[in-house]
Short mmCIF file of C-alpha atoms and ligand atoms in Angstrom, two decimals:
data_model
loop_
_atom_site.label_atom_id
_atom_site.label_comp_id
_atom_site.label_asym_id
_atom_site.label_seq_id
_atom_site.Cartn_x
_atom_site.Cartn_y
_atom_site.Cartn_z
CA MET A 1 -112.65 -10.69 206.66
CA GLN A 2 -115.98 -11.73 206.47
CA THR A 3 -116.87 -14.07 209.20
CA VAL A 4 -119.27 -16.16 206.80
CA HIS A 5 -119.67 -20.09 207.03
CA ASN A 6 -120.94 -22.54 204.56
CA GLU A 7 -123.02 -26.03 204.63
CA THR A 8 -119.67 -28.05 204.92
CA GLY A 9 -117.81 -25.67 207.23
CA ALA A 10 -114.84 -25.47 204.49
CA GLY A 11 -113.60 -22.27 202.62
CA ALA A 12 -110.78 -20.38 203.65
CA ALA A 13 -109.44 -23.31 205.73
CA SER A 14 -110.33 -25.64 202.73
CA ALA A 15 -107.81 -25.13 201.21
CA ALA A 16 -105.44 -25.95 204.49
CA ALA A 17 -107.55 -28.88 204.86
CA ALA A 18 -107.23 -30.07 201.46
CA GLY A 19 -102.89 -29.84 200.89
CA THR A 20 -101.33 -29.41 198.36
CA MET A 21 -102.33 -29.56 194.39
CA ASP A 22 -100.93 -32.89 193.82
CA GLU A 23 -103.24 -34.26 196.83
CA ILE A 24 -106.42 -32.24 195.80
CA MET A 25 -105.24 -33.49 191.84
CA GLN A 26 -104.67 -36.91 193.78
CA LYS A 27 -107.38 -37.40 195.27
CA VAL A 28 -110.19 -36.89 192.77
CA ALA A 29 -108.40 -39.09 190.51
CA GLU A 30 -108.76 -41.67 193.42
CA HIS A 31 -112.57 -42.58 192.08
CA LYS A 32 -112.26 -43.19 188.85
CA GLY A 33 -112.19 -46.31 187.52
CA CYS A 34 -115.04 -46.32 190.05
CA GLY A 35 -117.57 -48.43 187.40
CA THR A 36 -120.27 -50.59 188.67
CA SER A 37 -118.49 -50.92 191.85
CA GLY A 38 -119.26 -48.22 194.09
CA GLY A 39 -122.13 -48.61 196.90
CA SER A 40 -124.27 -46.09 194.45
CA GLY A 41 -123.96 -49.29 192.29
CA LYS A 42 -123.54 -46.42 189.68
CA ALA A 43 -122.97 -47.77 186.33
CA SER A 44 -120.24 -44.50 185.92
CA CYS A 45 -119.20 -42.15 187.82
CA GLY A 46 -119.42 -38.49 186.49
CA SER A 47 -121.49 -36.16 188.38
CA GLY A 48 -123.28 -39.70 189.56
CA ALA A 49 -121.24 -40.50 191.43
CA GLY A 50 -122.76 -41.40 194.34
CA GLU A 51 -121.91 -41.91 198.99
CA ASN A 52 -118.85 -44.63 198.08
CA ASP A 53 -117.33 -43.49 195.28
CA LEU A 54 -116.01 -40.21 196.04
CA PRO A 55 -113.01 -39.66 199.35
CA PRO A 56 -115.40 -38.05 202.22
CA GLU A 57 -115.42 -34.17 202.18
CA ILE A 58 -115.68 -33.87 198.23
CA TRP A 59 -119.05 -36.32 199.17
CA GLU A 60 -119.63 -34.03 201.90
CA LYS A 61 -119.42 -30.52 199.37
CA VAL A 62 -121.70 -32.20 196.31
CA LYS A 63 -123.64 -34.93 198.69
CA ASN A 64 -126.69 -31.99 198.48
CA HIS A 65 -125.53 -29.99 194.76
CA PRO A 66 -128.15 -30.78 192.72
CA CYS A 67 -125.54 -29.65 189.64
CA TYR A 68 -122.18 -31.90 191.31
CA SER A 69 -124.87 -34.59 191.59
CA GLU A 70 -126.46 -36.32 189.14
CA GLU A 71 -128.40 -38.29 192.60
CA ALA A 72 -128.77 -35.04 194.07
CA HIS A 73 -130.32 -33.05 190.88
CA HIS A 74 -133.47 -36.00 191.60
CA HIS A 75 -134.04 -34.04 195.50
CA TYR A 76 -132.49 -30.62 195.33
CA ALA A 77 -133.35 -27.23 194.14
CA ARG A 78 -130.72 -24.24 193.87
CA MET A 79 -131.49 -20.93 192.84
CA HIS A 80 -129.51 -19.00 191.30
CA VAL A 81 -130.27 -14.25 191.52
CA ALA A 82 -129.93 -12.52 188.91
CA VAL A 83 -127.18 -9.91 190.49
CA ALA A 84 -124.48 -9.00 187.68
CA PRO A 85 -125.64 -7.09 184.73
CA ALA A 86 -122.24 -6.57 183.12
CA CYS A 87 -119.53 -8.68 180.93
CA ASN A 88 -116.28 -8.32 179.47
CA ILE A 89 -115.90 -10.33 176.78
CA GLN A 90 -118.35 -11.87 173.81
CA CYS A 91 -119.77 -14.54 172.27
CA ASN A 92 -121.29 -15.27 169.19
CA TYR A 93 -123.60 -17.17 171.01
CA CYS A 94 -124.49 -14.33 173.68
CA ASN A 95 -126.72 -11.34 172.59
CA ARG A 96 -126.67 -8.96 175.83
CA LYS A 97 -130.68 -8.63 176.08
CA TYR A 98 -130.54 -11.71 177.63
CA ASP A 99 -128.54 -13.64 179.86
CA CYS A 100 -124.81 -14.83 179.55
CA ALA A 101 -125.46 -17.56 177.77
CA ASN A 102 -122.72 -19.50 179.17
CA GLU A 103 -125.80 -21.04 181.77
CA SER A 104 -128.48 -19.57 179.91
CA ARG A 105 -130.50 -20.56 177.33
CA PRO A 106 -131.31 -17.38 174.34
CA GLY A 107 -133.89 -16.41 174.95
CA VAL A 108 -135.06 -16.10 178.45
CA VAL A 109 -134.13 -12.83 180.26
CA SER A 110 -134.16 -12.04 184.14
CA GLU A 111 -135.33 -9.19 186.25
CA LYS A 112 -132.27 -7.82 187.97
CA LEU A 113 -131.68 -7.41 191.71
CA THR A 114 -129.40 -5.97 194.23
CA PRO A 115 -128.19 -7.80 196.05
CA GLU A 116 -130.14 -6.31 199.42
CA GLN A 117 -132.99 -7.26 197.22
CA ALA A 118 -131.09 -10.63 196.17
CA ALA A 119 -131.08 -11.30 199.69
CA LYS A 120 -134.51 -11.61 200.63
CA LYS A 121 -135.60 -13.35 197.83
CA VAL A 122 -133.11 -16.00 198.41
CA LEU A 123 -134.88 -15.29 202.12
CA ALA A 124 -137.63 -16.42 200.70
CA VAL A 125 -136.55 -19.28 198.75
CA ALA A 126 -135.19 -20.85 201.47
CA SER A 127 -138.68 -20.52 203.71
CA THR A 128 -141.53 -22.18 200.79
CA ILE A 129 -138.36 -24.61 199.12
CA PRO A 130 -136.25 -25.88 202.20
CA GLN A 131 -134.64 -28.21 199.81
CA MET A 132 -132.77 -24.99 198.61
CA THR A 133 -129.46 -26.26 199.86
CA VAL A 134 -127.60 -23.68 196.83
CA LEU A 135 -127.83 -19.79 195.42
CA GLY A 136 -125.61 -19.23 191.91
CA ILE A 137 -124.52 -16.37 190.64
CA ALA A 138 -124.33 -16.65 187.08
CA GLY A 139 -125.19 -14.05 185.29
CA PRO A 140 -127.60 -11.92 183.93
CA GLY A 141 -123.66 -11.47 182.10
CA ASP A 142 -120.35 -12.24 184.04
CA PRO A 143 -120.57 -12.00 188.30
CA LEU A 144 -117.25 -11.52 187.87
CA ALA A 145 -117.00 -8.63 186.10
CA ASN A 146 -119.63 -6.99 189.02
CA PRO A 147 -117.29 -8.20 192.41
CA GLU A 148 -118.83 -6.12 194.90
CA LYS A 149 -122.47 -6.57 193.62
CA THR A 150 -121.96 -10.38 193.18
CA PHE A 151 -119.02 -10.39 196.92
CA LYS A 152 -121.96 -7.90 198.95
CA THR A 153 -124.97 -10.26 197.70
CA PHE A 154 -122.66 -14.12 198.88
CA GLU A 155 -122.10 -11.48 202.20
CA LEU A 156 -125.44 -10.26 203.14
CA ILE A 157 -126.82 -14.40 201.84
CA ALA A 158 -124.09 -15.86 204.43
CA LYS A 159 -125.39 -13.85 206.69
CA THR A 160 -128.10 -13.82 207.07
CA ALA A 161 -129.30 -18.37 205.47
CA PRO A 162 -125.10 -20.10 206.79
CA ASP A 163 -126.29 -23.04 205.70
CA ILE A 164 -126.80 -21.90 201.53
CA LYS A 165 -123.87 -23.57 199.63
CA LEU A 166 -122.51 -20.47 197.15
CA CYS A 167 -121.75 -21.00 194.04
CA VAL A 168 -120.61 -18.58 190.49
CA SER A 169 -120.18 -19.06 187.46
CA THR A 170 -118.06 -16.84 185.14
CA ASN A 171 -116.08 -17.03 182.04
CA GLY A 172 -112.50 -16.71 183.88
CA LEU A 173 -111.50 -12.91 181.97
CA ALA A 174 -111.32 -12.18 185.08
CA LEU A 175 -111.31 -15.47 187.92
CA PRO A 176 -107.91 -15.31 188.71
CA ASP A 177 -107.65 -11.57 189.79
CA MET A 178 -111.68 -13.65 192.05
CA VAL A 179 -110.35 -16.15 193.56
CA ASP A 180 -107.92 -15.66 196.86
CA ARG A 181 -111.67 -13.85 197.36
CA LEU A 182 -113.92 -16.66 196.57
CA SER A 183 -111.77 -18.35 199.01
CA GLN A 184 -112.41 -15.13 201.67
CA TYR A 185 -116.09 -15.92 201.13
CA ASN A 186 -116.18 -19.67 201.40
CA ILE A 187 -117.72 -20.24 197.92
CA ASP A 188 -116.89 -23.65 197.07
CA HIS A 189 -118.60 -24.51 193.70
CA VAL A 190 -116.92 -22.29 190.48
CA THR A 191 -117.85 -23.50 187.09
CA ILE A 192 -115.78 -21.26 184.69
CA THR A 193 -116.61 -21.71 180.96
CA ILE A 194 -114.05 -23.48 178.07
CA ASN A 195 -114.66 -23.50 175.19
CA MET A 196 -111.19 -23.47 173.63
CA ILE A 197 -107.49 -24.44 175.23
CA ASP A 198 -106.53 -22.80 170.38
CA PRO A 199 -106.89 -18.92 170.44
CA GLU A 200 -107.25 -19.86 166.70
CA VAL A 201 -110.49 -21.01 167.45
CA GLY A 202 -111.43 -19.30 169.92
CA ALA A 203 -111.72 -16.28 167.61
CA LYS A 204 -114.18 -18.14 165.72
CA ILE A 205 -116.37 -17.98 168.98
CA TYR A 206 -115.00 -14.63 171.25
CA PRO A 207 -114.98 -11.46 168.46
CA TRP A 208 -113.23 -9.99 172.09
CA ILE A 209 -112.59 -8.92 175.60
CA TYR A 210 -112.82 -5.86 176.97
CA TYR A 211 -109.31 -6.56 179.90
CA ASN A 212 -107.34 -4.17 182.23
CA LYS A 213 -109.01 -1.14 180.42
CA LYS A 214 -108.38 -3.18 176.75
CA ARG A 215 -109.83 -3.49 174.60
CA TYR A 216 -108.40 -6.53 172.12
CA THR A 217 -109.66 -8.56 169.29
CA GLY A 218 -109.41 -12.08 167.51
CA VAL A 219 -106.64 -14.46 168.00
CA GLU A 220 -104.54 -12.21 170.85
CA ALA A 221 -107.95 -11.69 173.10
CA SER A 222 -108.97 -15.39 172.68
CA LYS A 223 -105.45 -15.95 174.23
CA ILE A 224 -105.63 -13.78 176.46
CA LEU A 225 -109.05 -14.96 177.79
CA THR A 226 -107.47 -18.79 177.57
CA ASP A 227 -104.65 -18.17 179.69
CA ARG A 228 -106.13 -16.51 182.53
CA GLN A 229 -108.82 -19.50 182.15
CA LEU A 230 -105.98 -22.24 182.84
CA GLN A 231 -104.77 -20.48 185.51
CA GLY A 232 -107.43 -19.37 187.52
CA LEU A 233 -108.38 -23.11 187.16
CA GLU A 234 -105.34 -23.97 188.98
CA MET A 235 -105.80 -21.09 191.66
CA LEU A 236 -108.90 -23.11 192.36
CA THR A 237 -107.31 -26.27 192.81
CA GLU A 238 -104.61 -25.19 194.58
CA ARG A 239 -107.08 -24.04 197.10
CA GLY A 240 -109.62 -26.82 197.25
CA ILE A 241 -111.85 -25.07 195.58
CA LEU A 242 -114.07 -27.62 193.63
CA SER A 243 -114.53 -26.70 189.39
CA LYS A 244 -116.99 -27.61 186.83
CA ILE A 245 -115.95 -27.03 183.66
CA ASN A 246 -118.69 -25.98 181.68
CA SER A 247 -118.53 -25.98 177.81
CA VAL A 248 -120.93 -25.16 174.07
CA MET A 249 -120.06 -27.47 171.62
CA ILE A 250 -120.19 -25.82 169.00
CA PRO A 251 -119.94 -27.69 165.41
CA GLY A 252 -117.76 -27.91 163.47
CA ILE A 253 -115.87 -25.51 165.12
CA ASN A 254 -115.02 -26.70 168.67
CA ASP A 255 -116.97 -30.10 169.30
CA GLN A 256 -113.07 -32.24 168.20
CA HIS A 257 -111.33 -29.42 170.18
CA LEU A 258 -113.12 -29.91 172.82
CA VAL A 259 -111.94 -33.69 173.61
CA GLU A 260 -108.61 -31.51 173.98
CA VAL A 261 -110.44 -29.19 176.58
CA ASN A 262 -111.48 -32.04 178.50
CA LYS A 263 -107.62 -33.23 178.26
CA ALA A 264 -106.55 -29.82 180.07
CA VAL A 265 -109.22 -28.78 182.34
CA LYS A 266 -108.25 -32.64 183.70
CA SER A 267 -104.69 -32.68 183.87
CA ARG A 268 -105.86 -29.17 185.60
CA GLY A 269 -107.66 -30.31 188.82
CA ALA A 270 -110.89 -29.58 187.24
CA PHE A 271 -114.05 -32.09 189.23
CA LEU A 272 -116.44 -31.36 186.67
CA HIS A 273 -117.27 -31.16 182.81
CA ASN A 274 -120.66 -29.97 181.67
CA ILE A 275 -120.69 -30.60 177.37
CA MET A 276 -123.94 -28.03 175.83
CA PRO A 277 -125.59 -27.56 173.35
CA LEU A 278 -125.65 -24.87 171.04
CA ILE A 279 -128.86 -23.20 171.33
CA SER A 280 -128.53 -21.16 168.55
CA ALA A 281 -131.72 -19.93 167.09
CA PRO A 282 -131.58 -16.29 164.69
CA GLU A 283 -135.34 -15.05 166.23
CA HIS A 284 -132.15 -14.34 169.40
CA GLY A 285 -129.95 -12.55 167.94
CA THR A 286 -126.94 -14.07 168.30
CA VAL A 287 -123.94 -14.04 165.95
CA PHE A 288 -124.30 -17.79 165.59
CA GLY A 289 -128.44 -17.78 165.62
CA LEU A 290 -128.18 -15.14 162.72
CA ILE A 291 -125.42 -16.92 160.42
CA GLY A 292 -127.34 -20.60 160.88
CA GLN A 293 -124.15 -22.58 163.15
CA ARG A 294 -126.56 -25.17 164.19
CA GLY A 295 -126.24 -26.35 167.72
CA PRO A 296 -125.62 -30.35 167.81
CA THR A 297 -128.17 -33.37 167.28
CA ALA A 298 -128.36 -34.91 170.56
CA GLN A 299 -127.03 -38.44 168.99
CA GLU A 300 -123.46 -35.62 168.43
CA LEU A 301 -123.68 -34.66 171.63
CA LYS A 302 -124.55 -37.94 173.32
CA ALA A 303 -121.18 -39.50 171.77
CA LEU A 304 -119.05 -36.52 173.07
CA GLN A 305 -119.87 -37.24 175.80
CA ASP A 306 -119.08 -40.83 176.18
CA SER A 307 -115.75 -39.69 174.76
CA CYS A 308 -114.49 -37.75 177.20
CA GLU A 309 -116.12 -40.14 179.79
CA GLY A 310 -112.87 -41.99 180.84
CA GLU A 311 -111.16 -39.17 180.65
CA MET A 312 -113.16 -37.21 183.59
CA ASN A 313 -116.40 -36.72 185.84
CA MET A 314 -119.08 -35.24 182.95
CA MET A 315 -122.70 -33.75 183.72
CA ARG A 316 -125.12 -35.13 181.81
CA HIS A 317 -128.53 -33.35 184.04
CA CYS A 318 -127.46 -29.27 183.02
CA ARG A 319 -130.38 -27.65 182.29
CA GLN A 320 -129.28 -24.70 181.19
CA CYS A 321 -131.43 -22.10 183.41
CA ARG A 322 -131.24 -19.04 183.99
CA ALA A 323 -130.19 -16.34 185.51
CA ASP A 324 -132.87 -15.80 187.68
CA ALA A 325 -133.76 -19.72 188.39
CA VAL A 326 -135.66 -21.24 191.17
CA GLY A 327 -136.31 -24.78 191.64
CA LEU A 328 -135.55 -28.16 191.03
CA LEU A 329 -132.99 -28.25 187.18
CA GLY A 330 -135.74 -28.93 185.13
CA GLU A 331 -139.13 -26.97 186.75
CA ASP A 332 -139.01 -23.40 187.36
CA ARG A 333 -140.95 -21.59 189.84
CA SER A 334 -139.50 -18.15 188.85
CA ALA A 335 -142.80 -17.16 188.63
CA GLU A 336 -143.43 -16.87 191.81
CA PHE A 337 -140.98 -15.14 193.12
CA THR A 338 -140.61 -11.94 191.76
CA THR A 339 -139.64 -8.67 193.18
CA GLU A 340 -143.29 -7.50 193.86
CA LYS A 341 -143.83 -10.52 195.94
CA ILE A 342 -140.82 -11.20 197.69
CA GLU A 343 -141.94 -7.26 199.22
CA ALA A 344 -145.04 -7.62 199.89
CA MET A 345 -143.81 -11.17 201.37
CA GLU A 346 -143.18 -11.56 205.52
CA VAL A 347 -139.83 -13.67 205.61
CA THR A 348 -138.60 -15.73 208.11
CA TYR A 349 -136.49 -17.46 208.18
CA ASP A 350 -136.47 -21.28 210.12
CA LEU A 351 -132.93 -23.75 210.23
CA GLU A 352 -134.31 -25.74 212.19
CA SER A 353 -137.66 -26.98 209.79
CA ARG A 354 -135.59 -26.67 206.52
CA LYS A 355 -132.60 -29.31 208.40
CA ALA A 356 -135.35 -32.00 209.31
CA TYR A 357 -137.45 -30.82 205.85
CA GLN A 358 -133.61 -31.76 204.92
CA ALA A 359 -133.48 -35.05 206.14
CA ALA A 360 -136.29 -36.13 205.05
CA VAL A 361 -135.36 -35.86 201.59
CA GLU A 362 -132.28 -37.47 202.63
CA SER A 363 -134.33 -41.09 203.79
CA GLU A 364 -136.17 -40.50 200.07
CA ARG A 365 -133.02 -40.52 198.45
CA GLN A 366 -131.73 -43.47 200.37
CA ALA A 367 -134.73 -45.09 199.29
CA VAL A 368 -135.03 -44.80 196.05
CA VAL A 369 -130.63 -45.80 196.11
CA ALA A 370 -131.82 -48.67 198.39
CA ALA A 371 -134.53 -49.94 195.36
CA LYS A 372 -132.47 -49.74 192.30
CA GLN A 373 -129.55 -51.22 194.25
CA GLU A 374 -132.72 -54.54 195.50
CA GLU A 375 -133.31 -55.02 191.75
CA LEU A 376 -129.86 -54.75 189.60
CA GLN A 377 -129.30 -58.16 192.25
CA THR A 378 -131.46 -59.47 189.65
CA ILE A 379 -129.94 -59.07 186.77
CA ALA A 380 -126.69 -59.86 188.09
CA GLY A 381 -124.67 -61.87 185.57
CA ALA A 382 -126.15 -61.56 182.62
CA HIS A 383 -125.03 -60.99 179.76
CA SER A 384 -126.11 -59.16 175.64
CA ASP A 385 -125.26 -56.64 174.79
CA ILE A 386 -127.92 -54.79 174.26
CA LYS A 387 -128.09 -50.55 175.14
CA MET A 388 -131.18 -48.43 174.84
CA LEU A 389 -132.50 -44.77 176.17
CA ILE A 390 -135.79 -44.88 178.05
CA ALA A 391 -137.52 -41.24 178.13
CA VAL A 392 -138.94 -40.37 181.73
CA ALA A 393 -141.67 -38.48 182.45
CA THR A 394 -141.06 -36.97 185.75
CA LYS A 395 -141.75 -34.16 188.56
CA GLY A 396 -139.00 -35.04 191.07
CA SER A 397 -138.67 -36.97 194.39
CA GLY A 398 -136.93 -39.90 191.01
CA LYS A 399 -140.30 -41.60 190.83
CA VAL A 400 -142.23 -42.29 187.34
CA ASN A 401 -145.15 -39.36 188.35
CA GLU A 402 -145.31 -36.86 185.66
CA HIS A 403 -148.80 -37.67 182.54
CA PHE A 404 -147.61 -37.43 179.32
CA GLY A 405 -148.99 -34.91 178.59
CA HIS A 406 -147.93 -32.57 181.23
CA ALA A 407 -144.38 -32.88 181.62
CA SER A 408 -141.81 -29.68 180.05
CA GLU A 409 -138.54 -32.52 179.75
CA PHE A 410 -137.97 -36.41 179.68
CA GLN A 411 -134.99 -37.37 181.16
CA ILE A 412 -133.04 -40.36 179.27
CA TYR A 413 -131.39 -43.34 180.83
CA GLU A 414 -129.38 -45.38 178.88
CA LEU A 415 -130.10 -48.89 180.22
CA SER A 416 -127.57 -51.70 179.53
CA THR A 417 -126.55 -54.97 182.00
CA ALA A 418 -125.03 -52.53 183.79
CA GLY A 419 -128.22 -50.76 184.57
CA ALA A 420 -129.87 -47.64 183.95
CA LYS A 421 -128.16 -44.89 183.95
CA PHE A 422 -129.10 -41.38 183.47
CA VAL A 423 -127.52 -39.72 180.21
CA GLY A 424 -129.23 -36.54 179.76
CA HIS A 425 -132.65 -34.36 178.89
CA ARG A 426 -135.08 -33.27 176.40
CA ARG A 427 -136.76 -30.17 177.05
CA VAL A 428 -139.89 -29.88 174.80
CA ASP A 429 -143.33 -28.39 175.46
CA LEU A 430 -146.43 -29.59 176.49
CA TYR A 431 -148.46 -32.08 174.77
CA CYS A 432 -151.88 -31.00 177.22
CA GLN A 433 -153.03 -27.53 176.78
CA GLY A 434 -155.87 -26.36 177.37
CA GLY A 435 -156.95 -30.60 178.37
CA TYR A 436 -156.67 -30.74 175.00
CA GLY A 437 -153.37 -33.29 173.31
CA GLU A 438 -151.79 -30.89 170.04
CA GLU A 439 -150.51 -33.39 167.08
CA ASP A 440 -149.21 -30.09 166.48
CA THR A 441 -146.82 -30.54 169.36
CA LEU A 442 -146.91 -34.22 169.36
CA ALA A 443 -144.58 -34.35 166.57
CA THR A 444 -142.19 -32.13 168.13
CA VAL A 445 -142.65 -34.26 171.72
CA ILE A 446 -141.56 -37.74 169.26
CA ARG A 447 -138.39 -35.62 167.75
CA ALA A 448 -137.06 -35.27 171.24
CA ILE A 449 -137.47 -38.40 171.69
CA ASN A 450 -137.11 -40.31 168.31
CA ASP A 451 -133.79 -42.51 169.81
CA CYS A 452 -135.42 -43.70 172.45
CA HIS A 453 -136.96 -47.52 173.06
CA ALA A 454 -139.82 -46.11 175.08
CA VAL A 455 -141.51 -44.10 177.33
CA PHE A 456 -142.11 -44.06 180.70
CA VAL A 457 -145.44 -41.86 182.33
CA ALA A 458 -147.46 -41.63 185.35
CA LYS A 459 -150.45 -42.14 182.94
CA ILE A 460 -150.86 -41.45 178.97
CA GLY A 461 -154.41 -40.99 176.99
CA GLY A 462 -154.94 -43.29 174.27
CA CYS A 463 -154.30 -41.23 171.12
CA PRO A 464 -150.92 -40.25 171.75
CA LYS A 465 -150.38 -43.71 172.60
CA ASN A 466 -150.84 -44.70 169.08
CA ASP A 467 -148.82 -42.58 167.78
CA LEU A 468 -145.96 -42.54 170.66
CA LYS A 469 -146.80 -46.99 168.94
CA ALA A 470 -146.89 -45.72 165.09
CA ALA A 471 -142.92 -44.45 165.89
CA GLY A 472 -141.62 -47.50 167.27
CA ILE A 473 -141.40 -45.88 170.75
CA ASP A 474 -143.59 -48.21 173.40
CA PRO A 475 -145.64 -46.18 175.79
CA VAL A 476 -144.66 -46.99 179.60
CA ASP A 477 -147.70 -46.60 183.01
CA GLN A 478 -147.41 -49.27 184.77
CA TYR A 479 -144.72 -47.93 186.57
CA ALA A 480 -146.19 -44.84 187.90
CA ASN A 481 -145.06 -43.24 190.99
CA GLN A 482 -142.16 -45.98 191.00
CA PHE A 483 -138.31 -45.60 191.44
CA ILE A 484 -137.74 -44.78 187.61
CA GLU A 485 -134.59 -46.38 188.06
CA GLN A 486 -135.50 -49.73 189.67
CA SER A 487 -139.03 -49.67 187.22
CA ALA A 488 -136.35 -49.35 184.57
CA ILE A 489 -134.30 -52.10 185.34
CA ALA A 490 -137.18 -54.29 186.14
CA TYR A 491 -138.60 -53.45 182.64
CA PHE A 492 -135.14 -53.65 180.75
CA LYS A 493 -134.77 -57.25 181.92
CA ALA A 494 -138.40 -58.08 180.94
CA TYR A 495 -137.00 -56.38 177.90
CA LEU A 496 -133.55 -59.04 177.12
CA ASP A 497 -136.25 -62.12 177.81
CA LYS A 498 -139.12 -61.28 175.03
CA VAL A 499 -135.40 -60.69 173.17
CA ALA A 500 -133.99 -64.40 173.83
CA SER A 501 -137.64 -65.97 173.48
CA GLY A 502 -138.46 -64.35 169.88
CA GLU A 503 -140.81 -62.43 170.99
CA ILE A 504 -139.63 -59.38 169.41
CA GLN A 505 -136.60 -58.19 167.83
CA HIS A 506 -134.24 -56.17 168.95
CA VAL A 507 -134.28 -52.92 166.53
CA GLU A 508 -131.67 -50.01 166.24
CA ARG A 509 -133.84 -46.30 167.05
CA GLY A 510 -132.76 -43.67 164.78
CA ASP A 511 -131.18 -39.66 166.04
CA ALA A 512 -133.49 -37.15 167.95
CA ALA A 513 -133.51 -33.04 167.28
CA ILE A 514 -132.40 -30.89 170.96
CA ARG A 515 -135.27 -27.80 170.95
CA GLN A 516 -133.23 -24.81 168.59
CA GLY A 517 -135.47 -22.11 169.47
CA ALA A 518 -136.04 -22.57 173.51
CA LEU A 519 -138.01 -19.42 174.51
CA ILE A 520 -139.44 -20.42 177.39
CA ALA A 521 -139.64 -19.77 180.78
CA ALA A 522 -137.86 -22.89 182.79
FE1 CLF B 1 -126.16 -22.22 189.11
FE2 CLF B 1 -124.23 -23.32 187.87
FE3 CLF B 1 -123.69 -23.33 190.77
FE4 CLF B 1 -125.59 -24.65 189.37
S1 CLF B 1 -126.53 -24.08 187.98
S2 CLF B 1 -123.89 -20.97 189.34
S3 CLF B 1 -123.39 -25.15 188.72
S4 CLF B 1 -126.26 -23.98 190.73
FE5 CLF B 1 -126.11 -25.95 186.94
FE6 CLF B 1 -127.89 -24.37 185.61
FE7 CLF B 1 -126.87 -26.46 183.60
FE8 CLF B 1 -125.95 -23.97 185.85
S5 CLF B 1 -128.08 -26.79 185.95
S6 CLF B 1 -126.73 -23.75 183.97
S7 CLF B 1 -124.22 -26.40 185.42
FE1 SF4 B 2 -122.45 -13.93 177.17
FE2 SF4 B 2 -122.06 -14.32 179.89
FE3 SF4 B 2 -120.38 -14.49 176.80
FE4 SF4 B 2 -120.55 -12.04 177.98
S1 SF4 B 2 -119.71 -14.33 179.29
S2 SF4 B 2 -120.69 -12.46 176.18
S3 SF4 B 2 -122.50 -12.38 179.60
S4 SF4 B 2 -122.30 -15.98 176.98
#
């Protein structure tokens, strides 16, 4: 057995520490219904749960994992290493030329690495980006269809960078055979992509699987896949390994069915459910792209996520990142760490300076939470049915600190008298290209945030300001470099006051588009 260790000191011992499946399920269930009473003042739990919303041993595992904690994703980074090229199933939204679409957007190709190259890359990134706390293996194929490469990589990193959490994402077919190994290697976080629990639905998503040296097709293939996925999930829960379920929302195929999937995975102890939009365009060369299968609109996605939220924790900040992504979710620094550049780097791993940096990040995070709490007091007791969305341009740290023209995505918050709740993000093309604003791009940006009443930015030029106003979106630059949630609550309070005084009238916004042609780097 490898001598491995991670920050939580959990892992192989975690099953024993966590107790029986019933006890684990109870712990996961206990924090449900936290509502606004949670210590972080969250309007819901979900991946937005704060320190006082979760049992301490679970908080310890998620607090600086950017995918398992929405709060953490503003401050901590993850990286992927693309060591797993093979796959054992075929999904209709995947083109094998590109990365596994279960965690990546179609059209993105990662540079494949050996475990040794991957280990050096992790050290290089860890010393350059000290807030990088999680290493994930998410492709470009299925990590558990490449067990030797995947586990060798984890083994090397556990030895050289023991404070980094290890994370893996799989389609689940091989999972039951690998759970004990995952536990042995202290893998604390496992994602399974589960798009169906009904093989008839599955047959429309998966043309074939390869299992026990045999190819299966149609309903038979999907029956095996769903049985193996759910069995693997139960085994993870029994061992106290936190699991996240990714589901791709495919309108007309599994959109209604995902409510059933949500119940099934919750009842088996899944910690988090991440419903992602299908991204599908003919140029991706996928079956769905070529037959014109559409992805959901922003409102359709949000409605499904909202309807599942009563059942369990929902993740809404996933960026469907690439198999060699590096950095905060939503930014991509992978170009700084190509194999060529890493080969030329002198890498030193300094655990103490990483810890010191992360202590500073933690203070910054506490300041964000405290500012929000303070602002929440100002609308405590206010009564209004008004809910509205705003878009925020940010580079991280929980602040409004990005220029409108430099934003490659906007974070979306829902404002109500319960506070400001993160509900998603919209990827856009940069409006400002080489110092000039692009009018065509502005139209696509407006379509992407068309369901929002306002857009918060650090700075914005006169021209886009006027176009946004004409589209009914209020461009707000008065909160530059201030905390997002605090600013959003202050804005909402002022908005309610204006509605109450008759100065403005509240109107509902329309739907927005999720970008489909995602042939970009981040
Ligand atoms: Fe990577 Fe996935 Fe681990 Fe995160 S990603 S293996 S859980 S460290 Fe995160 Fe990226 Fe979404 Fe995945 S944003 S695609 S959910
Ligand atoms: Fe593609 Fe991932 Fe599906 Fe395999 S599991 S076919 S790599 S999307």
